[in-house]
C-alpha positions as MATLAB code, in Angstrom:
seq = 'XXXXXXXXXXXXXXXXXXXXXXXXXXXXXXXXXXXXXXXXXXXXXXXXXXXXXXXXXXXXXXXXXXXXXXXXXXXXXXXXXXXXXXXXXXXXXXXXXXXXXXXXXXXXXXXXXXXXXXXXXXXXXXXXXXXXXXXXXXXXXXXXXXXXXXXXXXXXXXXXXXXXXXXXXXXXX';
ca = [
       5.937   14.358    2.541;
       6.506   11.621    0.027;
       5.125    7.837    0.725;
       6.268    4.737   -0.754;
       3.533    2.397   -0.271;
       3.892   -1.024   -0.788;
       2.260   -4.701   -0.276;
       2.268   -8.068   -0.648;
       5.652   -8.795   -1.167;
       5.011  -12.658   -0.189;
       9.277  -13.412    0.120;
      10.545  -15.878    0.438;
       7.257  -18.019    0.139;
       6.191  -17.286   -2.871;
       8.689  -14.498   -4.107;
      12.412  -14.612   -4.205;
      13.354  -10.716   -3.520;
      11.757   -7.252   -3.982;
      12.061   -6.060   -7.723;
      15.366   -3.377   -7.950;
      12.355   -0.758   -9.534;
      10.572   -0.655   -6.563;
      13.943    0.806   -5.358;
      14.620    3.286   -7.488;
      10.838    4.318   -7.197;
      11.450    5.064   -3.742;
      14.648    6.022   -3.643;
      13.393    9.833   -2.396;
      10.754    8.683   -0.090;
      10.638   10.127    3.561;
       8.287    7.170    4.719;
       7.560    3.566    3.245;
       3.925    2.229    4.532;
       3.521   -2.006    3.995;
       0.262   -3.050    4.081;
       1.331   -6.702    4.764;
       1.665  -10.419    3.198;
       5.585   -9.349    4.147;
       6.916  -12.939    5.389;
      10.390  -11.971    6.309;
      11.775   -9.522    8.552;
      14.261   -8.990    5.737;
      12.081   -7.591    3.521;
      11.213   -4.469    6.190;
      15.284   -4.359    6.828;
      15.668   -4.073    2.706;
      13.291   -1.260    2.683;
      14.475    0.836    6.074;
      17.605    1.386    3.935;
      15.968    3.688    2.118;
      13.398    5.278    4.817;
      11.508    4.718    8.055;
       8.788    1.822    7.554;
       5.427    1.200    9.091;
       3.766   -2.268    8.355;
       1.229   -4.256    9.351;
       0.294   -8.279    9.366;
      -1.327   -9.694    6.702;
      -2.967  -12.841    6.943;
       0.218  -14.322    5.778;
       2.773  -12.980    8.140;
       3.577  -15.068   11.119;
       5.623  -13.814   13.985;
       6.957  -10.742   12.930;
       5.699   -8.609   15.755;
       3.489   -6.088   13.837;
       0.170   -4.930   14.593;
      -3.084   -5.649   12.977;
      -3.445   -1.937   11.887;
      -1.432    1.548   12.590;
      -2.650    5.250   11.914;
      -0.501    8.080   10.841;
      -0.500   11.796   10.566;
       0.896   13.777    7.799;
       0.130   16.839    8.267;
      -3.295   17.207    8.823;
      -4.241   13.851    7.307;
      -4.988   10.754    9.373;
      -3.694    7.684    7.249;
      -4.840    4.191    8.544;
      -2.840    1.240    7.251;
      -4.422   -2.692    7.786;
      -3.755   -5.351    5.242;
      -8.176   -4.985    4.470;
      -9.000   -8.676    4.752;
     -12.306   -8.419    3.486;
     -14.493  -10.460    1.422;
     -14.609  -10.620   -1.397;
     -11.920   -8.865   -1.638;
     -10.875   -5.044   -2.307;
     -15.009   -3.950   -1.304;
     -14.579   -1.044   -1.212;
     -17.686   -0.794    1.259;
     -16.350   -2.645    4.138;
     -12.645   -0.773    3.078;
     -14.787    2.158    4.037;
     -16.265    1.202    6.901;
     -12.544    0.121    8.473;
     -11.657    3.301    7.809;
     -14.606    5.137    9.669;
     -13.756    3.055   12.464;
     -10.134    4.351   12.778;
     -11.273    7.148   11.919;
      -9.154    8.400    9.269;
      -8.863   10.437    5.885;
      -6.919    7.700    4.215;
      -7.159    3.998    4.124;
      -4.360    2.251    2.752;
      -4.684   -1.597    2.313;
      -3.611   -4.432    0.442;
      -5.029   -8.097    0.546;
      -6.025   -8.137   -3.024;
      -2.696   -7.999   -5.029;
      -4.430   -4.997   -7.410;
      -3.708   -1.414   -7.326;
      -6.396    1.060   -6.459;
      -7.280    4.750   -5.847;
     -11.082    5.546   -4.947;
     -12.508    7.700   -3.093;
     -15.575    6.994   -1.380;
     -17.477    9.683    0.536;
     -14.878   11.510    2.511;
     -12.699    8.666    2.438;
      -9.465    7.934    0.317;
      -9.349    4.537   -0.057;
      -6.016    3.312   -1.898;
      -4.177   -0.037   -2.400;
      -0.948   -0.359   -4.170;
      -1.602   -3.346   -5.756;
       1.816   -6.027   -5.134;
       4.960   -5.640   -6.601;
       5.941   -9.744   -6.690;
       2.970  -11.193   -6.827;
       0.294   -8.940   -9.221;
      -3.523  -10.679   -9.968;
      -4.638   -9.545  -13.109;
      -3.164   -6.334  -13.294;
       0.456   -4.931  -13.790;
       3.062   -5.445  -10.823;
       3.123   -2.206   -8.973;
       3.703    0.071   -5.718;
       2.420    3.751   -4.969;
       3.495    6.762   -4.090;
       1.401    8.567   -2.000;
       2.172   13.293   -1.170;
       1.054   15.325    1.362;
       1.478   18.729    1.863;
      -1.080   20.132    3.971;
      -4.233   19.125    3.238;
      -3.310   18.107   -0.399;
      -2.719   14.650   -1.335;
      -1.428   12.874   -4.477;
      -1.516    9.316   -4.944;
      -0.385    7.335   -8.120;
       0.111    3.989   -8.439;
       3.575    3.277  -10.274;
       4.169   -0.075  -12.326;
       7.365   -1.690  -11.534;
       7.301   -4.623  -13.659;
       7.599   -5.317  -17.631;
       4.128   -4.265  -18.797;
       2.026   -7.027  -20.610;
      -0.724   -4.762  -22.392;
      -0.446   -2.327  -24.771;
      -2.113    0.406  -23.317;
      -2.124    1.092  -19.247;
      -4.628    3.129  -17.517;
      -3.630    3.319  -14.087;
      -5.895    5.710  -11.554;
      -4.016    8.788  -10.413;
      -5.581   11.339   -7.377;
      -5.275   14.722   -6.707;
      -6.981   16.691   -4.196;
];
């Protein structure tokens, strides 16, 4: 199965539409996971053109009806999806922790508005950065495979890059 993972999209507050990349990234996706900071319901409606989508509240989202956290199984992986407000943020340790208490293989969050694949123990813990609204890093999404027990995530830059050089994380297992 093929994920498009996404997060902190932040329209229309502070972001006028989803970039058209992130479209064509997941333009053969079976599944779209948002890990929250959504802010319209237009946003998920955008994206369920092109597949099913799960998503969560952020600590930005008001009223959309979405629950804190939701866990899903691929295969035989248990993916847990929460928005990770931690501080500070993205640590990884209390990322970890969330994800022993769903009790799941994967931990997809967001929160932080910067990509990231690390695993930590037994624990995938991955974040596909934001696609509108980036800090210090690239604008970006994921795409996330399972077959079986294997999984391959990758995070996938969707905006003009602003370094020379990019050395984005990429997982295989």
């Amino acid at each position: 199965m093929l994920i498009g993972v996404i997060s902190d999209t932040h329209i229309p507050a502070r972001s006028r539409n989803i970039p058209n990349k992130v479209f064509e990234v997941f333009e053969d996706v079976d599944l779209i996971l948002h890990a929250g900071d959504i802010e319209s319901k237009e946003v998920i409606e955008s994206l369920e053109e092109i597949a099913p989508v799960v998503a969560v509240n952020g600590n930005c989202d008001y009223d959309l009806g979405l629950n804190d956290h939701e866990i899903i199984t691929v295969d035989q992986t248990r993916i847990g999806l929460a928005h990770g407000i931690v501080y500070p943020r993205g640590d990884t340790q209390q990322l970890y922790y969330l994800a022993r208490e769903l009790n799941v293989d994967v931990m997809i969050t967001g929160h932080s508005h910067q990509p990231m694949i690390e695993k930590v123990d037994d624990v995938l813990l991955l974040n596909p950065g934001s696609p509108t609204q980036p800090r210090m890093c690239e604008p970006s999404v994921m795409l996330l495979e399972i077959n079986d027990d294997k999984i391959d995530a990758r995070i996938v830059v969707v905006g003009a890059p602003t370094c020379k050089s990019l050395d984005f994380s990429r997982f295989k297992h």
